[in-house]
PDB file of C-alpha atoms in Angstrom:
ATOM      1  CA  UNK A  29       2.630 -41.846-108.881  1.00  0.00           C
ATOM      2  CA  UNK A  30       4.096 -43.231-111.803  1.00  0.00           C
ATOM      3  CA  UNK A  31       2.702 -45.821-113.592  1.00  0.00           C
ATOM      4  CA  UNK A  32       5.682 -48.200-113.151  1.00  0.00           C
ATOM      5  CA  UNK A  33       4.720 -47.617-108.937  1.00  0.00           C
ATOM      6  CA  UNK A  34       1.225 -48.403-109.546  1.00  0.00           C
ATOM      7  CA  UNK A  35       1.875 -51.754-110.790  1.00  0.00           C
ATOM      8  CA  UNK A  36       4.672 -52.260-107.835  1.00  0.00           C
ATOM      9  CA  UNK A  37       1.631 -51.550-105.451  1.00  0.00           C
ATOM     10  CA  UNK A  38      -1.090 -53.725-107.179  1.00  0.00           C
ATOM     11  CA  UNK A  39       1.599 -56.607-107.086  1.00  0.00           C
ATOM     12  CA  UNK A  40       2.265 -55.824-103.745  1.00  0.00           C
ATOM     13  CA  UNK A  41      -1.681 -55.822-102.714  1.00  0.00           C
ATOM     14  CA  UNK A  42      -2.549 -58.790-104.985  1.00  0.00           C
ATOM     15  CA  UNK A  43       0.481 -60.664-103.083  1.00  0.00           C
ATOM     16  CA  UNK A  44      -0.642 -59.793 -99.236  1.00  0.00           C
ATOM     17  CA  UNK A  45      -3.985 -60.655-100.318  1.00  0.00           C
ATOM     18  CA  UNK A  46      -3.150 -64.113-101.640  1.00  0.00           C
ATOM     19  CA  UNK A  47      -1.242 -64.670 -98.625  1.00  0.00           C
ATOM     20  CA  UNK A  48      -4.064 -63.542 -96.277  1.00  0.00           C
ATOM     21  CA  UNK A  49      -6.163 -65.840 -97.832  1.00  0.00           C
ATOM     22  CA  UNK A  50      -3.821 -68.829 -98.315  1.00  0.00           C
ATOM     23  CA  UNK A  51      -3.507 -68.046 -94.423  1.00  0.00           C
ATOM     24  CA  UNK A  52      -6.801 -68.467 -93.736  1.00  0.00           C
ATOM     25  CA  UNK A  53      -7.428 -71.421 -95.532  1.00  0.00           C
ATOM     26  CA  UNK A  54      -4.724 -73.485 -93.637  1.00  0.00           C
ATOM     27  CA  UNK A  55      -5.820 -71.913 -89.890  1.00  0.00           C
ATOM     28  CA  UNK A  56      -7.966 -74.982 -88.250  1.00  0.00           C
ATOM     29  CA  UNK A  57     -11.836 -75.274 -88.672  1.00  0.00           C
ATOM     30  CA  UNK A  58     -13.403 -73.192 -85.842  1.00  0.00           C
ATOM     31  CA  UNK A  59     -14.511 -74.661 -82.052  1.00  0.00           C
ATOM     32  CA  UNK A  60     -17.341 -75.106 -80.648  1.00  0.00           C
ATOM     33  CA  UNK A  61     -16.736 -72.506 -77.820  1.00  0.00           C
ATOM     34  CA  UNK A  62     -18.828 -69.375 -76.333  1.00  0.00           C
ATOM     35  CA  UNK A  63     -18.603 -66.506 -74.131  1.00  0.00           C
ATOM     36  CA  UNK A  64     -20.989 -64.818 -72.166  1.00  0.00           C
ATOM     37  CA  UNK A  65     -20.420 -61.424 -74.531  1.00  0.00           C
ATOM     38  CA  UNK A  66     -17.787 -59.813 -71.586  1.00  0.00           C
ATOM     39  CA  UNK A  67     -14.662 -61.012 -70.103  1.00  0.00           C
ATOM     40  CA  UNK A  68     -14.849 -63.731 -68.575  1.00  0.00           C
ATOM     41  CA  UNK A  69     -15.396 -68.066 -68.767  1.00  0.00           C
ATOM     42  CA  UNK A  70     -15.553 -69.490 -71.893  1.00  0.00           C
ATOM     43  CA  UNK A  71     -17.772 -72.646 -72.375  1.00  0.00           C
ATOM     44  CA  UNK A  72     -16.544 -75.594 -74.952  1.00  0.00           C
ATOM     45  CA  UNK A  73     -16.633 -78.713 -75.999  1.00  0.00           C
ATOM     46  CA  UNK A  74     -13.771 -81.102 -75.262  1.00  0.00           C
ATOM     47  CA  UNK A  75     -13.634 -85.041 -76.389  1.00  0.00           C
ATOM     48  CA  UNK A  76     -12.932 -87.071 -73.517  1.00  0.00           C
ATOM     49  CA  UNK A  77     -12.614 -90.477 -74.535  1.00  0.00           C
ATOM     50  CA  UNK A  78      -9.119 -90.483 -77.073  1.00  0.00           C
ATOM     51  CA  UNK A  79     -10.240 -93.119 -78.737  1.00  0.00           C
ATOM     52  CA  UNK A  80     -13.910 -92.354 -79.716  1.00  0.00           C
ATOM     53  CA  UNK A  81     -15.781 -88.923 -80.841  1.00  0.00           C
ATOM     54  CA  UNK A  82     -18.809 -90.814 -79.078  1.00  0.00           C
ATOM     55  CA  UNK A  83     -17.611 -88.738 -75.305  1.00  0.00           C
ATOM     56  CA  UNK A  84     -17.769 -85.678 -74.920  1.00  0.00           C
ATOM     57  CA  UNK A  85     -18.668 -82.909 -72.085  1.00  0.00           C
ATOM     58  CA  UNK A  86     -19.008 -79.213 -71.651  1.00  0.00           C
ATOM     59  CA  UNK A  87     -16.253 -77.573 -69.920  1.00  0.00           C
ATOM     60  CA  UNK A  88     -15.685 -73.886 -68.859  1.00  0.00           C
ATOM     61  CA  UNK A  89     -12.407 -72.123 -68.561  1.00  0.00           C
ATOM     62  CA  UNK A  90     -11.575 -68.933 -66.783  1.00  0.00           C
ATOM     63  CA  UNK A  91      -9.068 -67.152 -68.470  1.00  0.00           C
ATOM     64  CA  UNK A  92      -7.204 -65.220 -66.024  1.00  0.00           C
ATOM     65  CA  UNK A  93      -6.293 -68.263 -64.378  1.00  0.00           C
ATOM     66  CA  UNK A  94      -6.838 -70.691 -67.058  1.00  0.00           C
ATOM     67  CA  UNK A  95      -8.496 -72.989 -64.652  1.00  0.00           C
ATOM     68  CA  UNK A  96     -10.933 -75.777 -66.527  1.00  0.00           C
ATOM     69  CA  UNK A  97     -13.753 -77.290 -65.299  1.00  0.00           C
ATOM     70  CA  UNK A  98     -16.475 -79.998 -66.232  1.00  0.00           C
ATOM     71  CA  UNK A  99     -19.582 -79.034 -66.372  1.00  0.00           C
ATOM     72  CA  UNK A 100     -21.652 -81.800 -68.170  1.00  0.00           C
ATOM     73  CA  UNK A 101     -21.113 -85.441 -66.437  1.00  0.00           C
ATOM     74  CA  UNK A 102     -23.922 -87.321 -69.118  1.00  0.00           C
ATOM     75  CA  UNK A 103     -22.722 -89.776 -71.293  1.00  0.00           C
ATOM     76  CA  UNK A 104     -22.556 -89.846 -74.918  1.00  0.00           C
ATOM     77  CA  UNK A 105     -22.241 -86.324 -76.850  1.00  0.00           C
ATOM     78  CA  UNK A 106     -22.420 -82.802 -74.833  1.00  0.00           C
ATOM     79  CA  UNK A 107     -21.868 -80.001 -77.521  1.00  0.00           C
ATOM     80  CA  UNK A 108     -23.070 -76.742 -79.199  1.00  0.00           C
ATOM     81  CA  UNK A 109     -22.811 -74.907 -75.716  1.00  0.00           C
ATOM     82  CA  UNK A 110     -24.457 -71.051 -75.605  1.00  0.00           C
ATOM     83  CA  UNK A 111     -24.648 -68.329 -72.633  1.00  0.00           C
ATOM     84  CA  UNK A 112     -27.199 -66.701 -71.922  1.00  0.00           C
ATOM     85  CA  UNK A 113     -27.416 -63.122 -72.937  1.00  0.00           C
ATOM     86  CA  UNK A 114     -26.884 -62.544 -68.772  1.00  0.00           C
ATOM     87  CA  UNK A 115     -24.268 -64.976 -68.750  1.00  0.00           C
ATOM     88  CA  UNK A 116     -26.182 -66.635 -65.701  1.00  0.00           C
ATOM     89  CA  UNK A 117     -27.242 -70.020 -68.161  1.00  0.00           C
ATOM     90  CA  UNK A 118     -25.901 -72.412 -70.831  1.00  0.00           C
ATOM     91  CA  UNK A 119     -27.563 -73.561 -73.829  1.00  0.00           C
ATOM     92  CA  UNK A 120     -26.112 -77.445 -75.450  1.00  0.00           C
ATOM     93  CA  UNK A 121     -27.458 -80.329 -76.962  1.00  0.00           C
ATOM     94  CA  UNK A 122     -26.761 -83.781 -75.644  1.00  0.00           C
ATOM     95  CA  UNK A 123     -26.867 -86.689 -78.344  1.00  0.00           C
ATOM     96  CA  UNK A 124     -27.638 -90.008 -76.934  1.00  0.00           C
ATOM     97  CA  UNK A 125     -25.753 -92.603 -79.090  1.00  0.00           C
ATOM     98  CA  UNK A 126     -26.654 -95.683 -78.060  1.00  0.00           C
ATOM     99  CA  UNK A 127     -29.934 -94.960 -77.771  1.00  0.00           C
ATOM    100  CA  UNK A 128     -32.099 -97.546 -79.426  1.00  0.00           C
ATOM    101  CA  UNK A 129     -33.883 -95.348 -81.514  1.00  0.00           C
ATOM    102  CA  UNK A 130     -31.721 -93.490 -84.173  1.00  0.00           C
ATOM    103  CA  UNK A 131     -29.449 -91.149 -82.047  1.00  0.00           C
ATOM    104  CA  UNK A 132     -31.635 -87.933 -80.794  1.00  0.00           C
ATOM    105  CA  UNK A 133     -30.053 -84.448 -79.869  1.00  0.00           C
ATOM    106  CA  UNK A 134     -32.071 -82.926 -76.816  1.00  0.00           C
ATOM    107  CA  UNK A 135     -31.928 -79.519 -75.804  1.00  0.00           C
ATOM    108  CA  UNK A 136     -30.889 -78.703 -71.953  1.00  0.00           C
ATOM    109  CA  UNK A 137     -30.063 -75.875 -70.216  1.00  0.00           C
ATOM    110  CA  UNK A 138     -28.101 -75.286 -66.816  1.00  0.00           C
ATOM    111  CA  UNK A 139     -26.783 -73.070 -64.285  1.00  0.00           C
ATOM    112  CA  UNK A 140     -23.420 -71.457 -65.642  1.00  0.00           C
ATOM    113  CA  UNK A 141     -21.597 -73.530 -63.030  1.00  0.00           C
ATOM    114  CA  UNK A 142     -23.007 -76.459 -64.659  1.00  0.00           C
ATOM    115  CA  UNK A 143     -25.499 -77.007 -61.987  1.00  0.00           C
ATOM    116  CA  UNK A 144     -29.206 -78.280 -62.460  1.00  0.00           C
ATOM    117  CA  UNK A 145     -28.793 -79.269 -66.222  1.00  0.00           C
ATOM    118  CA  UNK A 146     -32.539 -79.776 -67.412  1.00  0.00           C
ATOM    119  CA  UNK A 147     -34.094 -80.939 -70.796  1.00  0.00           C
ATOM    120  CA  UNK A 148     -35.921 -78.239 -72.735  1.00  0.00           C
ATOM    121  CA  UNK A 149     -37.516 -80.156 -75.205  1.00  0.00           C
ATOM    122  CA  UNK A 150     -37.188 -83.785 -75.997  1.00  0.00           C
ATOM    123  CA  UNK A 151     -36.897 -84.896 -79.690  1.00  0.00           C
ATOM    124  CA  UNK A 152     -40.644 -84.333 -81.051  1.00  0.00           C
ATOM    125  CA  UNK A 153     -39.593 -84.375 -84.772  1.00  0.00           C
ATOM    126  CA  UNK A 154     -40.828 -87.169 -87.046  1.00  0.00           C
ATOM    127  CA  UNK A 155     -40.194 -88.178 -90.119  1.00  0.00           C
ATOM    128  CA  UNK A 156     -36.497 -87.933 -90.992  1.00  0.00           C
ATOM    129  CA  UNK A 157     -35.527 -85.062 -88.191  1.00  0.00           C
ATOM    130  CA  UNK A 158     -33.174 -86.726 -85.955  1.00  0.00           C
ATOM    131  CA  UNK A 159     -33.173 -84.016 -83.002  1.00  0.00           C
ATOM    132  CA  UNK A 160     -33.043 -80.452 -82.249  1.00  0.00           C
ATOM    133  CA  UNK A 161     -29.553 -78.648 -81.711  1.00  0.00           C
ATOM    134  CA  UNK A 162     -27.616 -76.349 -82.756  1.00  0.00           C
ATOM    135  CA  UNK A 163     -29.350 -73.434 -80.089  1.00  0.00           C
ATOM    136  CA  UNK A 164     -28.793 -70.082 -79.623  1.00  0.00           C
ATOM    137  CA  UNK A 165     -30.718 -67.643 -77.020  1.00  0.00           C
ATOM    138  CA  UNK A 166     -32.605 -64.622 -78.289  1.00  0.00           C
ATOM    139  CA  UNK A 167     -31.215 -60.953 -77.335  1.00  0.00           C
ATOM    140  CA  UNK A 168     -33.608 -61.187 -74.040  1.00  0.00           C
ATOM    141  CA  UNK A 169     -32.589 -64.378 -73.184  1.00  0.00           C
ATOM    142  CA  UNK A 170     -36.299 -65.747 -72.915  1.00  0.00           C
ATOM    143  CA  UNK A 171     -36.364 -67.802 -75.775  1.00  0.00           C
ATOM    144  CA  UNK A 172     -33.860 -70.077 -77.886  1.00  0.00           C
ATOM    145  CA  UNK A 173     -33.527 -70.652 -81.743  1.00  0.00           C
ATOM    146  CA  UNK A 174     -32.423 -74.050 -83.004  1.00  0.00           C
ATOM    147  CA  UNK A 175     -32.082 -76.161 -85.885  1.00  0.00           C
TER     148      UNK A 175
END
């Protein structure tokens, strides 16, 4: 390869690669979505109320036939949803609002189909914590992580 080519091709690379990144930079910030690690329903967060952030509810699609269902039916905030390594439970925090404390996130889990949502833990931190969230189960899917 000459050294006229070798330029041609760093150019060329340099260019893709400040393309890939401008790319990348305009693509939207990511969702708060999960799988259960195989194909299959995906669990997300969708806004409910158009005019306030202040609704929202867990939802699961199937994607073969791209139906959607609710699964969360609390008020306020429902978001940060996690399967289970087994795919057989979701992780997600619900954020009570209008609480009259500061708002507090509280951990639940439920049935994949949404059914028997229960709180894991309510908000025991002091000081300036304002609730646990943010979950994610452990490879055995006996324990969760949060922040």
């Amino acid at each position: 390869m000459t050294k006229r080519n070798a330029t041609r091709t760093s150019r060329r690379r340099a260019t893709l690669v400040a393309v890939a990144v401008g790319t990348m930079a305009a693509l939207p910030a990511s969702a708060d979505a999960t799988f259960d690690g195989k194909p299959g329903p995906i669990a997300f967060q969708r806004i409910t109320d158009p005019f306030t952030s202040d609704d929202s509810q867990i939802f699961r699609v199937a994607p073969r036939t791209e139906r959607v269902r609710q699964l969360t039916h609390f008020a306020n905030i429902n978001w940060f949803p996690d399967f289970s390594p087994n795919g057989k439970r979701i992780a997600f925090t619900r954020t009570d609002v209008e609480a009259a404390e500061p708002p507090g996130d509280v951990l639940y889990t439920m049935k994949a189909n949404g059914h028997r949502p229960r709180p894991l833990l309510t908000s025991g931190c002091t000081g300036e914590c304002l609730g646990d969230s943010s979950s994610a189960w452990a490879p055995s899917g006996r324990k969760l992580v949060f922040e």
